[in-house]
JSON list of C-alpha atoms in Angstrom, two decimals:
[
{"chain": "A", "resi": 779, "resn": "UNK", "atom": "CA", "xyz": [-35.32, -21.79, -31.68]},
{"chain": "A", "resi": 780, "resn": "UNK", "atom": "CA", "xyz": [-36.79, -22.99, -34.99]},
{"chain": "A", "resi": 781, "resn": "UNK", "atom": "CA", "xyz": [-35.90, -19.65, -36.57]},
{"chain": "A", "resi": 782, "resn": "UNK", "atom": "CA", "xyz": [-32.28, -19.94, -35.44]},
{"chain": "A", "resi": 783, "resn": "UNK", "atom": "CA", "xyz": [-32.09, -23.53, -36.72]},
{"chain": "A", "resi": 784, "resn": "UNK", "atom": "CA", "xyz": [-33.41, -22.53, -40.13]},
{"chain": "A", "resi": 785, "resn": "UNK", "atom": "CA", "xyz": [-30.94, -19.67, -40.36]},
{"chain": "A", "resi": 786, "resn": "UNK", "atom": "CA", "xyz": [-28.10, -22.01, -39.54]},
{"chain": "A", "resi": 787, "resn": "UNK", "atom": "CA", "xyz": [-29.19, -24.56, -42.11]},
{"chain": "A", "resi": 788, "resn": "UNK", "atom": "CA", "xyz": [-29.30, -21.84, -44.75]},
{"chain": "A", "resi": 789, "resn": "UNK", "atom": "CA", "xyz": [-25.77, -20.81, -43.86]},
{"chain": "A", "resi": 790, "resn": "UNK", "atom": "CA", "xyz": [-26.84, -17.33, -42.82]},
{"chain": "A", "resi": 791, "resn": "UNK", "atom": "CA", "xyz": [-25.31, -15.60, -39.81]},
{"chain": "A", "resi": 792, "resn": "UNK", "atom": "CA", "xyz": [-27.25, -13.78, -37.16]},
{"chain": "A", "resi": 793, "resn": "UNK", "atom": "CA", "xyz": [-25.71, -10.48, -36.12]},
{"chain": "A", "resi": 794, "resn": "UNK", "atom": "CA", "xyz": [-24.79, -11.11, -32.48]},
{"chain": "A", "resi": 795, "resn": "UNK", "atom": "CA", "xyz": [-25.16, -7.41, -31.64]},
{"chain": "A", "resi": 796, "resn": "UNK", "atom": "CA", "xyz": [-28.77, -7.57, -32.78]},
{"chain": "A", "resi": 797, "resn": "UNK", "atom": "CA", "xyz": [-29.54, -10.82, -30.99]},
{"chain": "A", "resi": 798, "resn": "UNK", "atom": "CA", "xyz": [-31.31, -9.45, -27.94]},
{"chain": "A", "resi": 799, "resn": "UNK", "atom": "CA", "xyz": [-34.28, -11.10, -26.29]},
{"chain": "A", "resi": 800, "resn": "UNK", "atom": "CA", "xyz": [-34.93, -13.17, -29.39]},
{"chain": "A", "resi": 801, "resn": "UNK", "atom": "CA", "xyz": [-35.23, -10.29, -31.87]},
{"chain": "A", "resi": 802, "resn": "UNK", "atom": "CA", "xyz": [-32.87, -9.94, -34.83]},
{"chain": "A", "resi": 803, "resn": "UNK", "atom": "CA", "xyz": [-32.16, -6.81, -36.87]},
{"chain": "A", "resi": 804, "resn": "UNK", "atom": "CA", "xyz": [-33.68, -8.49, -39.91]},
{"chain": "A", "resi": 805, "resn": "UNK", "atom": "CA", "xyz": [-37.09, -8.10, -38.27]},
{"chain": "A", "resi": 806, "resn": "UNK", "atom": "CA", "xyz": [-37.64, -11.84, -37.89]},
{"chain": "A", "resi": 807, "resn": "UNK", "atom": "CA", "xyz": [-38.87, -13.16, -34.57]},
{"chain": "A", "resi": 808, "resn": "UNK", "atom": "CA", "xyz": [-36.26, -15.41, -32.96]},
{"chain": "A", "resi": 809, "resn": "UNK", "atom": "CA", "xyz": [-36.85, -17.73, -30.05]},
{"chain": "A", "resi": 810, "resn": "UNK", "atom": "CA", "xyz": [-33.16, -18.05, -29.33]},
{"chain": "A", "resi": 811, "resn": "UNK", "atom": "CA", "xyz": [-33.23, -15.75, -26.33]},
{"chain": "A", "resi": 812, "resn": "UNK", "atom": "CA", "xyz": [-34.93, -16.15, -22.96]},
{"chain": "A", "resi": 813, "resn": "UNK", "atom": "CA", "xyz": [-38.56, -17.22, -23.38]},
{"chain": "A", "resi": 814, "resn": "UNK", "atom": "CA", "xyz": [-39.74, -14.72, -20.77]},
{"chain": "A", "resi": 815, "resn": "UNK", "atom": "CA", "xyz": [-38.92, -11.24, -19.57]},
{"chain": "A", "resi": 816, "resn": "UNK", "atom": "CA", "xyz": [-37.11, -12.49, -16.49]},
{"chain": "A", "resi": 817, "resn": "UNK", "atom": "CA", "xyz": [-33.99, -12.99, -18.60]},
{"chain": "A", "resi": 818, "resn": "UNK", "atom": "CA", "xyz": [-33.74, -16.64, -17.53]},
{"chain": "A", "resi": 819, "resn": "UNK", "atom": "CA", "xyz": [-31.85, -18.88, -19.93]},
{"chain": "A", "resi": 820, "resn": "UNK", "atom": "CA", "xyz": [-32.86, -22.54, -19.90]},
{"chain": "A", "resi": 821, "resn": "UNK", "atom": "CA", "xyz": [-30.74, -25.49, -20.93]},
{"chain": "A", "resi": 822, "resn": "UNK", "atom": "CA", "xyz": [-32.79, -25.83, -24.13]},
{"chain": "A", "resi": 823, "resn": "UNK", "atom": "CA", "xyz": [-32.10, -22.20, -25.07]},
{"chain": "A", "resi": 824, "resn": "UNK", "atom": "CA", "xyz": [-28.43, -22.71, -24.27]},
{"chain": "A", "resi": 825, "resn": "UNK", "atom": "CA", "xyz": [-28.16, -25.74, -26.55]},
{"chain": "A", "resi": 826, "resn": "UNK", "atom": "CA", "xyz": [-29.57, -23.77, -29.48]},
{"chain": "A", "resi": 827, "resn": "UNK", "atom": "CA", "xyz": [-27.24, -20.85, -28.87]},
{"chain": "A", "resi": 828, "resn": "UNK", "atom": "CA", "xyz": [-24.13, -23.00, -28.52]},
{"chain": "A", "resi": 829, "resn": "UNK", "atom": "CA", "xyz": [-25.14, -24.89, -31.67]},
{"chain": "A", "resi": 830, "resn": "UNK", "atom": "CA", "xyz": [-25.01, -21.62, -33.63]},
{"chain": "A", "resi": 831, "resn": "UNK", "atom": "CA", "xyz": [-21.25, -21.84, -33.31]},
{"chain": "A", "resi": 832, "resn": "UNK", "atom": "CA", "xyz": [-20.81, -18.09, -32.90]},
{"chain": "A", "resi": 833, "resn": "UNK", "atom": "CA", "xyz": [-17.69, -16.63, -31.35]},
{"chain": "A", "resi": 834, "resn": "UNK", "atom": "CA", "xyz": [-17.83, -14.48, -29.38]},
{"chain": "A", "resi": 835, "resn": "UNK", "atom": "CA", "xyz": [-21.10, -15.71, -27.90]},
{"chain": "A", "resi": 836, "resn": "UNK", "atom": "CA", "xyz": [-22.63, -12.57, -26.42]},
{"chain": "A", "resi": 837, "resn": "UNK", "atom": "CA", "xyz": [-25.41, -13.45, -23.98]},
{"chain": "A", "resi": 838, "resn": "UNK", "atom": "CA", "xyz": [-25.35, -10.21, -22.07]},
{"chain": "A", "resi": 839, "resn": "UNK", "atom": "CA", "xyz": [-29.15, -10.09, -22.25]},
{"chain": "A", "resi": 840, "resn": "UNK", "atom": "CA", "xyz": [-29.25, -13.05, -19.87]},
{"chain": "A", "resi": 841, "resn": "UNK", "atom": "CA", "xyz": [-29.95, -12.08, -16.26]},
{"chain": "A", "resi": 842, "resn": "UNK", "atom": "CA", "xyz": [-30.31, -15.54, -14.78]},
{"chain": "A", "resi": 843, "resn": "UNK", "atom": "CA", "xyz": [-28.96, -18.99, -15.64]},
{"chain": "A", "resi": 844, "resn": "UNK", "atom": "CA", "xyz": [-30.18, -22.40, -14.61]},
{"chain": "A", "resi": 845, "resn": "UNK", "atom": "CA", "xyz": [-27.37, -24.74, -13.57]},
{"chain": "A", "resi": 846, "resn": "UNK", "atom": "CA", "xyz": [-28.26, -26.99, -16.48]},
{"chain": "A", "resi": 847, "resn": "UNK", "atom": "CA", "xyz": [-27.90, -24.05, -18.89]},
{"chain": "A", "resi": 848, "resn": "UNK", "atom": "CA", "xyz": [-24.53, -23.16, -17.36]},
{"chain": "A", "resi": 849, "resn": "UNK", "atom": "CA", "xyz": [-23.35, -26.73, -17.93]},
{"chain": "A", "resi": 850, "resn": "UNK", "atom": "CA", "xyz": [-24.32, -26.43, -21.60]},
{"chain": "A", "resi": 851, "resn": "UNK", "atom": "CA", "xyz": [-22.71, -23.00, -22.07]},
{"chain": "A", "resi": 852, "resn": "UNK", "atom": "CA", "xyz": [-19.50, -24.32, -20.54]},
{"chain": "A", "resi": 853, "resn": "UNK", "atom": "CA", "xyz": [-19.11, -26.49, -23.64]},
{"chain": "A", "resi": 854, "resn": "UNK", "atom": "CA", "xyz": [-18.73, -23.40, -25.82]},
{"chain": "A", "resi": 855, "resn": "UNK", "atom": "CA", "xyz": [-15.09, -22.99, -26.80]},
{"chain": "A", "resi": 856, "resn": "UNK", "atom": "CA", "xyz": [-14.30, -19.33, -27.28]},
{"chain": "A", "resi": 857, "resn": "UNK", "atom": "CA", "xyz": [-15.43, -16.06, -25.77]},
{"chain": "A", "resi": 858, "resn": "UNK", "atom": "CA", "xyz": [-18.53, -16.33, -23.57]},
{"chain": "A", "resi": 859, "resn": "UNK", "atom": "CA", "xyz": [-20.08, -13.02, -22.52]},
{"chain": "A", "resi": 860, "resn": "UNK", "atom": "CA", "xyz": [-22.48, -13.16, -19.58]},
{"chain": "A", "resi": 861, "resn": "UNK", "atom": "CA", "xyz": [-22.32, -9.51, -18.58]},
{"chain": "A", "resi": 862, "resn": "UNK", "atom": "CA", "xyz": [-26.00, -9.38, -17.66]},
{"chain": "A", "resi": 863, "resn": "UNK", "atom": "CA", "xyz": [-25.47, -11.56, -14.61]},
{"chain": "A", "resi": 864, "resn": "UNK", "atom": "CA", "xyz": [-25.16, -9.52, -11.42]},
{"chain": "A", "resi": 865, "resn": "UNK", "atom": "CA", "xyz": [-24.50, -12.46, -9.15]},
{"chain": "A", "resi": 866, "resn": "UNK", "atom": "CA", "xyz": [-22.58, -15.69, -9.53]},
{"chain": "A", "resi": 867, "resn": "UNK", "atom": "CA", "xyz": [-22.96, -18.09, -6.66]},
{"chain": "A", "resi": 868, "resn": "UNK", "atom": "CA", "xyz": [-20.68, -21.04, -5.99]},
{"chain": "A", "resi": 869, "resn": "UNK", "atom": "CA", "xyz": [-22.80, -23.67, -7.79]},
{"chain": "A", "resi": 870, "resn": "UNK", "atom": "CA", "xyz": [-23.00, -21.56, -10.93]},
{"chain": "A", "resi": 871, "resn": "UNK", "atom": "CA", "xyz": [-19.29, -20.77, -10.78]},
{"chain": "A", "resi": 872, "resn": "UNK", "atom": "CA", "xyz": [-18.60, -24.49, -10.39]},
{"chain": "A", "resi": 873, "resn": "UNK", "atom": "CA", "xyz": [-20.33, -25.12, -13.73]},
{"chain": "A", "resi": 874, "resn": "UNK", "atom": "CA", "xyz": [-18.76, -22.19, -15.57]},
{"chain": "A", "resi": 875, "resn": "UNK", "atom": "CA", "xyz": [-15.25, -23.16, -14.53]},
{"chain": "A", "resi": 876, "resn": "UNK", "atom": "CA", "xyz": [-15.25, -25.86, -17.22]},
{"chain": "A", "resi": 877, "resn": "UNK", "atom": "CA", "xyz": [-15.57, -23.29, -19.99]},
{"chain": "A", "resi": 878, "resn": "UNK", "atom": "CA", "xyz": [-12.47, -22.94, -22.16]},
{"chain": "A", "resi": 879, "resn": "UNK", "atom": "CA", "xyz": [-11.85, -19.46, -23.51]},
{"chain": "A", "resi": 880, "resn": "UNK", "atom": "CA", "xyz": [-12.49, -15.89, -22.43]},
{"chain": "A", "resi": 881, "resn": "UNK", "atom": "CA", "xyz": [-15.25, -15.54, -19.84]},
{"chain": "A", "resi": 882, "resn": "UNK", "atom": "CA", "xyz": [-16.84, -12.13, -19.22]},
{"chain": "A", "resi": 883, "resn": "UNK", "atom": "CA", "xyz": [-18.84, -11.55, -16.04]},
{"chain": "A", "resi": 884, "resn": "UNK", "atom": "CA", "xyz": [-18.62, -7.77, -15.95]},
{"chain": "A", "resi": 885, "resn": "UNK", "atom": "CA", "xyz": [-22.03, -7.32, -14.35]},
{"chain": "A", "resi": 886, "resn": "UNK", "atom": "CA", "xyz": [-21.05, -9.16, -11.17]},
{"chain": "A", "resi": 887, "resn": "UNK", "atom": "CA", "xyz": [-20.54, -6.74, -8.28]},
{"chain": "A", "resi": 888, "resn": "UNK", "atom": "CA", "xyz": [-19.08, -9.05, -5.66]},
{"chain": "A", "resi": 889, "resn": "UNK", "atom": "CA", "xyz": [-17.88, -12.62, -5.20]},
{"chain": "A", "resi": 890, "resn": "UNK", "atom": "CA", "xyz": [-18.01, -15.02, -2.31]},
{"chain": "A", "resi": 891, "resn": "UNK", "atom": "CA", "xyz": [-14.88, -16.97, -1.41]},
{"chain": "A", "resi": 892, "resn": "UNK", "atom": "CA", "xyz": [-16.47, -20.15, -2.76]},
{"chain": "A", "resi": 893, "resn": "UNK", "atom": "CA", "xyz": [-17.45, -18.59, -6.10]},
{"chain": "A", "resi": 894, "resn": "UNK", "atom": "CA", "xyz": [-13.97, -17.09, -6.48]},
{"chain": "A", "resi": 895, "resn": "UNK", "atom": "CA", "xyz": [-12.46, -20.51, -5.79]},
{"chain": "A", "resi": 896, "resn": "UNK", "atom": "CA", "xyz": [-14.26, -22.09, -8.73]},
{"chain": "A", "resi": 897, "resn": "UNK", "atom": "CA", "xyz": [-13.80, -19.15, -11.12]},
{"chain": "A", "resi": 898, "resn": "UNK", "atom": "CA", "xyz": [-10.07, -19.29, -10.43]},
{"chain": "A", "resi": 899, "resn": "UNK", "atom": "CA", "xyz": [-10.10, -22.78, -11.94]},
{"chain": "A", "resi": 900, "resn": "UNK", "atom": "CA", "xyz": [-11.45, -21.42, -15.23]},
{"chain": "A", "resi": 901, "resn": "UNK", "atom": "CA", "xyz": [-9.05, -22.00, -18.13]},
{"chain": "A", "resi": 902, "resn": "UNK", "atom": "CA", "xyz": [-8.89, -18.70, -19.99]},
{"chain": "A", "resi": 903, "resn": "UNK", "atom": "CA", "xyz": [-9.10, -14.95, -19.53]},
{"chain": "A", "resi": 904, "resn": "UNK", "atom": "CA", "xyz": [-11.52, -13.85, -16.82]},
{"chain": "A", "resi": 905, "resn": "UNK", "atom": "CA", "xyz": [-13.17, -10.41, -16.92]},
{"chain": "A", "resi": 906, "resn": "UNK", "atom": "CA", "xyz": [-14.68, -9.15, -13.66]},
{"chain": "A", "resi": 907, "resn": "UNK", "atom": "CA", "xyz": [-14.73, -5.41, -14.32]},
{"chain": "A", "resi": 908, "resn": "UNK", "atom": "CA", "xyz": [-17.92, -4.88, -12.30]},
{"chain": "A", "resi": 909, "resn": "UNK", "atom": "CA", "xyz": [-16.24, -5.60, -8.98]},
{"chain": "A", "resi": 910, "resn": "UNK", "atom": "CA", "xyz": [-15.56, -2.41, -7.03]},
{"chain": "A", "resi": 911, "resn": "UNK", "atom": "CA", "xyz": [-14.02, -3.83, -3.87]},
{"chain": "A", "resi": 912, "resn": "UNK", "atom": "CA", "xyz": [-11.93, -6.93, -3.27]},
{"chain": "A", "resi": 913, "resn": "UNK", "atom": "CA", "xyz": [-11.34, -8.64, 0.06]},
{"chain": "A", "resi": 914, "resn": "UNK", "atom": "CA", "xyz": [-8.02, -10.34, 0.84]},
{"chain": "A", "resi": 915, "resn": "UNK", "atom": "CA", "xyz": [-9.81, -13.72, 1.00]},
{"chain": "A", "resi": 916, "resn": "UNK", "atom": "CA", "xyz": [-11.30, -13.37, -2.49]},
{"chain": "A", "resi": 917, "resn": "UNK", "atom": "CA", "xyz": [-8.01, -12.02, -3.84]},
{"chain": "A", "resi": 918, "resn": "UNK", "atom": "CA", "xyz": [-6.26, -15.09, -2.42]},
{"chain": "A", "resi": 919, "resn": "UNK", "atom": "CA", "xyz": [-8.62, -17.31, -4.41]},
{"chain": "A", "resi": 920, "resn": "UNK", "atom": "CA", "xyz": [-8.39, -15.32, -7.64]},
{"chain": "A", "resi": 921, "resn": "UNK", "atom": "CA", "xyz": [-4.60, -15.25, -7.45]},
{"chain": "A", "resi": 922, "resn": "UNK", "atom": "CA", "xyz": [-4.66, -18.96, -8.32]},
{"chain": "A", "resi": 923, "resn": "UNK", "atom": "CA", "xyz": [-6.26, -18.22, -11.69]},
{"chain": "A", "resi": 924, "resn": "UNK", "atom": "CA", "xyz": [-4.10, -18.77, -14.77]},
{"chain": "A", "resi": 925, "resn": "UNK", "atom": "CA", "xyz": [-4.78, -16.38, -17.60]},
{"chain": "A", "resi": 926, "resn": "UNK", "atom": "CA", "xyz": [-5.50, -12.67, -17.82]},
{"chain": "A", "resi": 927, "resn": "UNK", "atom": "CA", "xyz": [-7.51, -11.45, -14.84]},
{"chain": "A", "resi": 928, "resn": "UNK", "atom": "CA", "xyz": [-9.39, -8.20, -15.50]},
{"chain": "A", "resi": 929, "resn": "UNK", "atom": "CA", "xyz": [-10.42, -6.19, -12.45]},
{"chain": "A", "resi": 930, "resn": "UNK", "atom": "CA", "xyz": [-10.62, -2.76, -14.05]},
{"chain": "A", "resi": 931, "resn": "UNK", "atom": "CA", "xyz": [-13.60, -1.75, -11.95]},
{"chain": "A", "resi": 932, "resn": "UNK", "atom": "CA", "xyz": [-11.60, -1.76, -8.72]},
{"chain": "A", "resi": 933, "resn": "UNK", "atom": "CA", "xyz": [-11.30, 1.75, -7.33]},
{"chain": "A", "resi": 934, "resn": "UNK", "atom": "CA", "xyz": [-8.80, 1.09, -4.60]},
{"chain": "A", "resi": 935, "resn": "UNK", "atom": "CA", "xyz": [-6.77, -1.72, -3.04]},
{"chain": "A", "resi": 936, "resn": "UNK", "atom": "CA", "xyz": [-5.38, -2.14, 0.46]},
{"chain": "A", "resi": 937, "resn": "UNK", "atom": "CA", "xyz": [-1.98, -3.61, 1.30]},
{"chain": "A", "resi": 938, "resn": "UNK", "atom": "CA", "xyz": [-3.27, -6.96, 2.52]},
{"chain": "A", "resi": 939, "resn": "UNK", "atom": "CA", "xyz": [-5.30, -7.54, -0.65]},
{"chain": "A", "resi": 940, "resn": "UNK", "atom": "CA", "xyz": [-2.36, -6.44, -2.81]},
{"chain": "A", "resi": 941, "resn": "UNK", "atom": "CA", "xyz": [-0.13, -9.03, -1.13]},
{"chain": "A", "resi": 942, "resn": "UNK", "atom": "CA", "xyz": [-2.53, -11.75, -2.21]},
{"chain": "A", "resi": 943, "resn": "UNK", "atom": "CA", "xyz": [-3.15, -10.47, -5.73]},
{"chain": "A", "resi": 944, "resn": "UNK", "atom": "CA", "xyz": [0.55, -10.07, -6.49]},
{"chain": "A", "resi": 945, "resn": "UNK", "atom": "CA", "xyz": [0.87, -13.87, -6.39]},
{"chain": "A", "resi": 946, "resn": "UNK", "atom": "CA", "xyz": [-1.09, -14.19, -9.66]},
{"chain": "A", "resi": 947, "resn": "UNK", "atom": "CA", "xyz": [1.12, -15.67, -12.40]},
{"chain": "A", "resi": 948, "resn": "UNK", "atom": "CA", "xyz": [-0.61, -14.03, -15.38]},
{"chain": "A", "resi": 949, "resn": "UNK", "atom": "CA", "xyz": [-1.59, -10.52, -16.37]},
{"chain": "A", "resi": 950, "resn": "UNK", "atom": "CA", "xyz": [-3.77, -8.66, -13.87]},
{"chain": "A", "resi": 951, "resn": "UNK", "atom": "CA", "xyz": [-5.49, -5.49, -15.05]},
{"chain": "A", "resi": 952, "resn": "UNK", "atom": "CA", "xyz": [-6.22, -2.81, -12.44]},
{"chain": "A", "resi": 953, "resn": "UNK", "atom": "CA", "xyz": [-6.35, 0.08, -14.88]},
{"chain": "A", "resi": 954, "resn": "UNK", "atom": "CA", "xyz": [-8.81, 2.26, -12.94]},
{"chain": "A", "resi": 955, "resn": "UNK", "atom": "CA", "xyz": [-7.45, 1.53, -9.49]},
{"chain": "A", "resi": 956, "resn": "UNK", "atom": "CA", "xyz": [-6.20, 4.66, -7.78]},
{"chain": "A", "resi": 957, "resn": "UNK", "atom": "CA", "xyz": [-3.62, 3.78, -5.16]},
{"chain": "A", "resi": 958, "resn": "UNK", "atom": "CA", "xyz": [-2.78, 6.33, -2.50]},
{"chain": "A", "resi": 959, "resn": "UNK", "atom": "CA", "xyz": [-0.55, 4.08, -0.43]},
{"chain": "A", "resi": 960, "resn": "UNK", "atom": "CA", "xyz": [3.11, 3.98, -1.53]},
{"chain": "A", "resi": 961, "resn": "UNK", "atom": "CA", "xyz": [3.42, 0.59, 0.15]},
{"chain": "A", "resi": 962, "resn": "UNK", "atom": "CA", "xyz": [0.58, -0.88, -1.90]},
{"chain": "A", "resi": 963, "resn": "UNK", "atom": "CA", "xyz": [2.24, 0.38, -5.07]},
{"chain": "A", "resi": 964, "resn": "UNK", "atom": "CA", "xyz": [5.55, -1.14, -3.96]},
{"chain": "A", "resi": 965, "resn": "UNK", "atom": "CA", "xyz": [3.87, -4.49, -3.36]},
{"chain": "A", "resi": 966, "resn": "UNK", "atom": "CA", "xyz": [2.20, -4.54, -6.78]},
{"chain": "A", "resi": 967, "resn": "UNK", "atom": "CA", "xyz": [5.36, -3.50, -8.60]},
{"chain": "A", "resi": 968, "resn": "UNK", "atom": "CA", "xyz": [6.93, -6.78, -7.48]},
{"chain": "A", "resi": 969, "resn": "UNK", "atom": "CA", "xyz": [4.86, -8.42, -10.21]},
{"chain": "A", "resi": 970, "resn": "UNK", "atom": "CA", "xyz": [5.60, -6.84, -13.62]},
{"chain": "A", "resi": 971, "resn": "UNK", "atom": "CA", "xyz": [2.43, -8.38, -15.09]},
{"chain": "A", "resi": 972, "resn": "UNK", "atom": "CA", "xyz": [0.14, -6.28, -12.94]},
{"chain": "A", "resi": 973, "resn": "UNK", "atom": "CA", "xyz": [-1.17, -3.24, -14.80]},
{"chain": "A", "resi": 974, "resn": "UNK", "atom": "CA", "xyz": [-2.22, -0.25, -12.73]},
{"chain": "A", "resi": 975, "resn": "UNK", "atom": "CA", "xyz": [-1.88, 3.56, -12.89]},
{"chain": "A", "resi": 976, "resn": "UNK", "atom": "CA", "xyz": [1.53, 4.81, -11.73]},
{"chain": "A", "resi": 977, "resn": "UNK", "atom": "CA", "xyz": [3.09, 1.39, -12.13]},
{"chain": "A", "resi": 978, "resn": "UNK", "atom": "CA", "xyz": [6.81, 1.14, -12.60]},
{"chain": "A", "resi": 979, "resn": "UNK", "atom": "CA", "xyz": [8.06, 1.79, -16.16]},
{"chain": "A", "resi": 980, "resn": "UNK", "atom": "CA", "xyz": [9.65, -1.66, -15.92]},
{"chain": "A", "resi": 981, "resn": "UNK", "atom": "CA", "xyz": [6.23, -3.35, -15.90]},
{"chain": "A", "resi": 982, "resn": "UNK", "atom": "CA", "xyz": [2.53, -2.71, -15.87]},
{"chain": "A", "resi": 983, "resn": "UNK", "atom": "CA", "xyz": [1.04, 0.59, -16.97]},
{"chain": "A", "resi": 984, "resn": "UNK", "atom": "CA", "xyz": [3.66, 3.29, -17.55]},
{"chain": "A", "resi": 985, "resn": "UNK", "atom": "CA", "xyz": [3.41, 6.57, -15.75]}
]
């Protein structure tokens, strides 16, 4: 933390790609990452990282967040990358929803209805490329999100889920979703902002 503060005062930038578990490419020891190997980020760590003013703020080395740390990170305006998280429960999602900017949670494999409800309230692009399957209930929640919704990890989509997702008002990316049902494709084509393989030339991903 002291190292990061001194760097900031000297007007020197830390390479975000080298900022992993508190070690910078310059060889200097940095206490700006998690203080232990569990990958837990505390609210104190979060304050130091947000104070760096970096954008994007890539914290993909973080595997666990305290709710207090999430509240602090939500104050960051810009891209916030938390791709090391594999689970986001409702309380954590409730804190992160206040973040303004692009939010990446590409390590998350599944969402509960409650977590999806809060993430849908997030103001900015939302990347959830780690999700492989989507239930109609979760799709119904996410459809209320405003901004680009990235679900490029989805492998398939059934008709019921497609009917919910098509209600989304922004761009929805389903670029790796292979649809075998003509009816599902027909449903998704009703929204020209949904991008998926074999989409209509009038919208989405061209054939």
